[in-house]
Amino acid sequence: QVQLQQSGAELAKPGSSVKISCKASGYTFTSYYISWIKQTTGQGLEYIGYINTGSGGTNYNEKFKGKATLTVDKSSSTAFMQLSSLTPDDSAVYYCARGRTGSGDYWGQGVMVTVSS
Amino acid sequence: DVVMTQTPPSLSVAIGQSVSISCKSSQSLVYSDGKTYLHWLLQSPGRSPKRLIYQVSNLGSGVPDRFSGTGSQKDFTLKISRVEAEDLGVYYCAQTTHFPPTFGGGTKLELK
């Protein structure tokens, strides 16, 4: 069955970076893009961007350019998102989802990122 | 960005009751291919969002036909007939016609 397994919760200091992963199984990884979504209580759901898992090409929501960097490792069927120069506003749950639109049929379980000194 | 406005923000319902949720967009969601990329998601407590309906009215895999979606252009509705306990959670509409995709603020469905 299709699964997107995300890495564990992160506690990071302001100014640092984190890299979270999304490992796909149960389907041909390179047949679907992977998108990333941020969820906070205040801002709700926000679309970050997507990565073409075959070519590595990316497209970002303007709001997250410079904040998020999406990469992929086809050999392990894993997509990654690095968040840099972290601030408390980056504290959120981050989801990966199958497909490039962020409204796909399969989602990961989410990763809680907490930014605190 | 396209603004998605959902109403009401919360609903209190009894099991077996029918409910409707409204979603309005700031721009038409008809894409150049003629299709309308408006979707509905449900986030059950403690879970990831799950897609219920895609492209206005198409049920996702395994979604019961108690759920139905209607609408066009900028005005859309999700209807749940005969609410069951498993339907409780937060419902989101989402548009993927325009980049970036955007989501409504959510409608929390609770038990009366």
Short mmCIF file of C-alpha atoms in Angstrom, two decimals:
data_model
loop_
_atom_site.label_atom_id
_atom_site.label_comp_id
_atom_site.label_asym_id
_atom_site.label_seq_id
_atom_site.Cartn_x
_atom_site.Cartn_y
_atom_site.Cartn_z
CA GLN A 1 0.00 0.00 0.00
CA VAL A 2 1.10 3.56 -0.65
CA GLN A 3 2.85 5.16 2.30
CA LEU A 4 4.75 8.36 2.91
CA GLN A 5 6.82 8.00 6.06
CA GLN A 6 8.23 11.22 7.46
CA SER A 7 11.10 11.69 9.87
CA GLY A 8 10.68 12.54 13.53
CA ALA A 9 10.00 15.74 15.40
CA GLU A 10 12.69 18.42 15.44
CA LEU A 11 13.67 20.94 18.09
CA ALA A 12 15.93 23.60 16.63
CA LYS A 13 17.48 26.87 17.72
CA PRO A 14 16.79 30.17 15.98
CA GLY A 15 19.15 30.73 13.07
CA SER A 16 19.82 27.03 12.53
CA SER A 17 18.56 24.65 9.82
CA VAL A 18 16.67 21.38 9.80
CA LYS A 19 16.25 18.77 7.11
CA ILE A 20 13.20 16.54 7.20
CA SER A 21 12.54 13.51 5.06
CA CYS A 22 9.62 11.80 3.37
CA LYS A 23 10.21 8.18 2.35
CA ALA A 24 7.78 6.78 -0.20
CA SER A 25 6.77 3.15 -0.61
CA GLY A 26 4.12 1.12 -2.35
CA TYR A 27 4.35 2.85 -5.73
CA THR A 28 6.87 3.93 -8.36
CA PHE A 29 8.50 6.92 -6.69
CA THR A 30 9.42 8.79 -9.84
CA SER A 31 5.90 8.59 -11.26
CA TYR A 32 4.59 11.26 -8.88
CA TYR A 33 5.82 14.62 -7.72
CA ILE A 34 6.08 15.31 -4.00
CA SER A 35 4.72 18.52 -2.52
CA TRP A 36 5.20 20.05 0.91
CA ILE A 37 2.66 21.83 3.09
CA LYS A 38 3.03 23.82 6.31
CA GLN A 39 0.34 23.78 8.99
CA THR A 40 0.08 26.20 11.87
CA THR A 41 -2.77 27.10 14.17
CA GLY A 42 -2.62 30.72 13.11
CA GLN A 43 -2.06 30.48 9.34
CA GLY A 44 -3.72 27.15 8.64
CA LEU A 45 -2.45 25.17 5.66
CA GLU A 46 0.15 26.79 3.40
CA TYR A 47 1.64 25.33 0.26
CA ILE A 48 5.42 25.39 0.17
CA GLY A 49 6.26 23.88 -3.21
CA TYR A 50 6.90 20.69 -5.11
CA ILE A 51 9.72 18.62 -6.48
CA ASN A 52 9.76 16.54 -9.63
CA THR A 53 11.04 13.26 -8.22
CA GLY A 54 12.36 12.17 -11.60
CA SER A 55 14.32 15.24 -12.66
CA GLY A 56 14.77 17.03 -9.31
CA GLY A 57 13.16 20.15 -10.74
CA THR A 58 11.39 22.33 -8.18
CA ASN A 59 8.77 25.05 -7.98
CA TYR A 60 8.28 27.11 -4.83
CA ASN A 61 5.56 29.30 -3.45
CA GLU A 62 7.14 32.77 -3.53
CA LYS A 63 6.62 33.04 0.21
CA PHE A 64 8.97 30.12 0.88
CA LYS A 65 11.75 30.93 -1.55
CA GLY A 66 14.96 31.19 0.41
CA LYS A 67 13.36 29.40 3.36
CA ALA A 68 12.75 25.90 1.99
CA THR A 69 14.98 23.80 -0.25
CA LEU A 70 13.54 20.63 -1.76
CA THR A 71 15.70 17.73 -2.86
CA VAL A 72 15.24 14.08 -3.70
CA ASP A 73 17.19 10.82 -3.52
CA LYS A 74 15.75 8.48 -6.09
CA SER A 75 17.86 5.56 -4.89
CA SER A 76 16.02 5.53 -1.57
CA SER A 77 12.67 6.90 -2.80
CA THR A 78 13.02 9.77 -0.37
CA ALA A 79 12.22 13.45 -0.66
CA PHE A 80 13.77 16.03 1.62
CA MET A 81 12.98 19.56 2.70
CA GLN A 82 15.57 21.75 4.34
CA LEU A 83 14.40 24.79 6.26
CA SER A 84 17.06 27.40 6.87
CA SER A 85 17.58 30.48 9.06
CA LEU A 86 14.87 29.25 11.37
CA THR A 87 12.73 31.65 13.40
CA PRO A 88 9.85 30.95 15.79
CA ASP A 89 7.48 31.59 12.84
CA ASP A 90 8.81 28.40 11.26
CA SER A 91 7.44 26.33 14.13
CA ALA A 92 4.77 24.20 12.53
CA VAL A 93 3.79 20.75 11.37
CA TYR A 94 5.17 20.02 7.92
CA TYR A 95 3.56 17.47 5.63
CA CYS A 96 4.66 15.87 2.41
CA ALA A 97 1.97 14.76 -0.03
CA ARG A 98 1.99 12.79 -3.24
CA GLY A 99 1.47 14.93 -6.31
CA ARG A 100 2.47 18.48 -7.06
CA THR A 101 -0.63 20.30 -5.90
CA GLY A 102 -0.61 19.74 -2.15
CA SER A 103 -4.08 18.23 -2.30
CA GLY A 104 -3.00 14.76 -3.25
CA ASP A 105 -4.38 11.39 -2.37
CA TYR A 106 -1.65 10.40 0.07
CA TRP A 107 -0.02 12.42 2.82
CA GLY A 108 2.76 11.74 5.27
CA GLN A 109 2.03 11.73 8.98
CA GLY A 110 3.59 15.15 9.47
CA VAL A 111 6.71 16.41 11.24
CA MET A 112 6.48 18.89 14.08
CA VAL A 113 9.28 21.44 13.98
CA THR A 114 9.74 23.60 17.07
CA VAL A 115 12.08 26.57 16.94
CA SER A 116 13.08 27.76 20.38
CA SER A 117 16.18 28.99 22.15
CA ASP B 1 -2.75 34.47 -4.29
CA VAL B 2 -6.31 33.14 -4.51
CA VAL B 3 -8.16 33.59 -1.23
CA MET B 4 -10.45 30.75 -0.18
CA THR B 5 -13.18 31.67 2.28
CA GLN B 6 -15.02 28.91 4.11
CA THR B 7 -18.18 29.25 6.13
CA PRO B 8 -19.14 28.52 8.77
CA PRO B 9 -15.91 28.20 10.78
CA SER B 10 -17.58 25.59 12.96
CA LEU B 11 -20.64 23.37 12.97
CA SER B 12 -22.25 21.44 15.79
CA VAL B 13 -24.25 18.48 14.54
CA ALA B 14 -26.09 15.43 15.73
CA ILE B 15 -25.34 12.02 14.31
CA GLY B 16 -27.63 11.41 11.36
CA GLN B 17 -28.05 15.09 10.58
CA SER B 18 -27.09 16.55 7.18
CA VAL B 19 -24.81 19.56 6.88
CA SER B 20 -23.36 21.83 4.21
CA ILE B 21 -20.12 23.80 4.11
CA SER B 22 -19.54 26.71 1.78
CA CYS B 23 -16.29 27.67 0.08
CA LYS B 24 -15.87 30.82 -2.02
CA SER B 25 -12.80 31.78 -4.00
CA SER B 26 -11.53 35.25 -4.87
CA GLN B 27 -11.06 34.21 -8.52
CA SER B 28 -12.68 31.77 -10.88
CA LEU B 29 -11.24 28.28 -10.45
CA VAL B 30 -11.85 27.19 -14.03
CA TYR B 31 -8.51 26.27 -15.57
CA SER B 32 -7.57 26.74 -19.22
CA ASP B 33 -8.36 23.05 -19.85
CA GLY B 34 -11.96 23.68 -18.81
CA LYS B 35 -11.67 21.75 -15.57
CA THR B 36 -12.20 23.18 -12.10
CA TYR B 37 -9.54 22.24 -9.58
CA LEU B 38 -11.41 22.64 -6.33
CA HIS B 39 -10.98 19.92 -3.73
CA TRP B 40 -12.19 19.06 -0.25
CA LEU B 41 -10.03 17.60 2.51
CA LEU B 42 -10.85 16.23 5.96
CA GLN B 43 -8.43 16.33 8.85
CA SER B 44 -9.63 14.00 11.58
CA PRO B 45 -8.32 14.70 15.10
CA GLY B 46 -4.61 13.90 15.37
CA ARG B 47 -4.38 12.83 11.71
CA SER B 48 -3.04 14.16 8.46
CA PRO B 49 -5.47 15.73 5.99
CA LYS B 50 -7.16 13.27 3.67
CA ARG B 51 -8.60 14.15 0.28
CA LEU B 52 -12.35 13.50 0.14
CA ILE B 53 -13.39 15.10 -3.12
CA TYR B 54 -11.38 16.29 -6.09
CA GLN B 55 -12.34 18.54 -8.98
CA VAL B 56 -15.54 19.75 -7.33
CA SER B 57 -17.55 16.54 -7.26
CA ASN B 58 -15.41 13.41 -7.67
CA LEU B 59 -15.23 11.18 -4.61
CA GLY B 60 -11.80 10.01 -3.55
CA SER B 61 -11.02 6.33 -3.21
CA GLY B 62 -13.01 4.74 -0.39
CA VAL B 63 -14.98 7.89 0.40
CA PRO B 64 -18.63 7.08 1.16
CA ASP B 65 -21.32 8.54 -1.05
CA ARG B 66 -22.75 10.43 1.93
CA PHE B 67 -20.29 13.08 0.79
CA SER B 68 -21.06 15.20 -2.25
CA GLY B 69 -19.58 18.31 -3.78
CA THR B 70 -21.17 20.89 -6.04
CA GLY B 71 -20.44 24.30 -7.41
CA SER B 72 -18.78 26.23 -10.19
CA GLN B 73 -16.59 29.26 -10.92
CA LYS B 74 -16.11 30.79 -7.46
CA ASP B 75 -18.81 29.20 -5.30
CA PHE B 76 -18.67 25.64 -3.97
CA THR B 77 -20.44 23.47 -1.42
CA LEU B 78 -19.64 20.26 0.41
CA LYS B 79 -22.66 18.35 1.69
CA ILE B 80 -22.56 15.51 4.18
CA SER B 81 -25.74 13.49 4.40
CA ARG B 82 -26.41 11.53 7.58
CA VAL B 83 -23.30 12.54 9.54
CA GLU B 84 -21.50 9.70 11.30
CA ALA B 85 -19.05 9.91 14.20
CA GLU B 86 -16.10 9.21 11.87
CA ASP B 87 -16.93 12.39 9.93
CA LEU B 88 -15.90 14.69 12.77
CA GLY B 89 -12.86 16.87 12.24
CA VAL B 90 -11.84 19.92 10.22
CA TYR B 91 -12.86 20.25 6.59
CA TYR B 92 -10.78 22.30 4.16
CA CYS B 93 -11.41 23.37 0.63
CA ALA B 94 -8.36 23.81 -1.57
CA GLN B 95 -7.79 25.21 -5.03
CA THR B 96 -5.03 24.02 -7.33
CA THR B 97 -6.06 25.91 -10.46
CA HIS B 98 -3.77 28.84 -9.73
CA PHE B 99 -0.22 28.72 -8.41
CA PRO B 100 0.39 28.61 -5.52
CA PRO B 101 -2.36 26.27 -4.37
CA THR B 102 -4.28 27.75 -1.45
CA PHE B 103 -6.55 26.42 1.26
CA GLY B 104 -9.62 27.65 3.06
CA GLY B 105 -9.43 28.39 6.76
CA GLY B 106 -11.30 25.23 7.67
CA THR B 107 -14.68 24.26 9.11
CA LYS B 108 -14.65 22.31 12.35
CA LEU B 109 -17.40 19.71 12.54
CA GLU B 110 -18.24 18.76 16.13
CA LEU B 111 -20.84 16.64 17.85
CA LYS B 112 -23.83 18.39 19.36
#
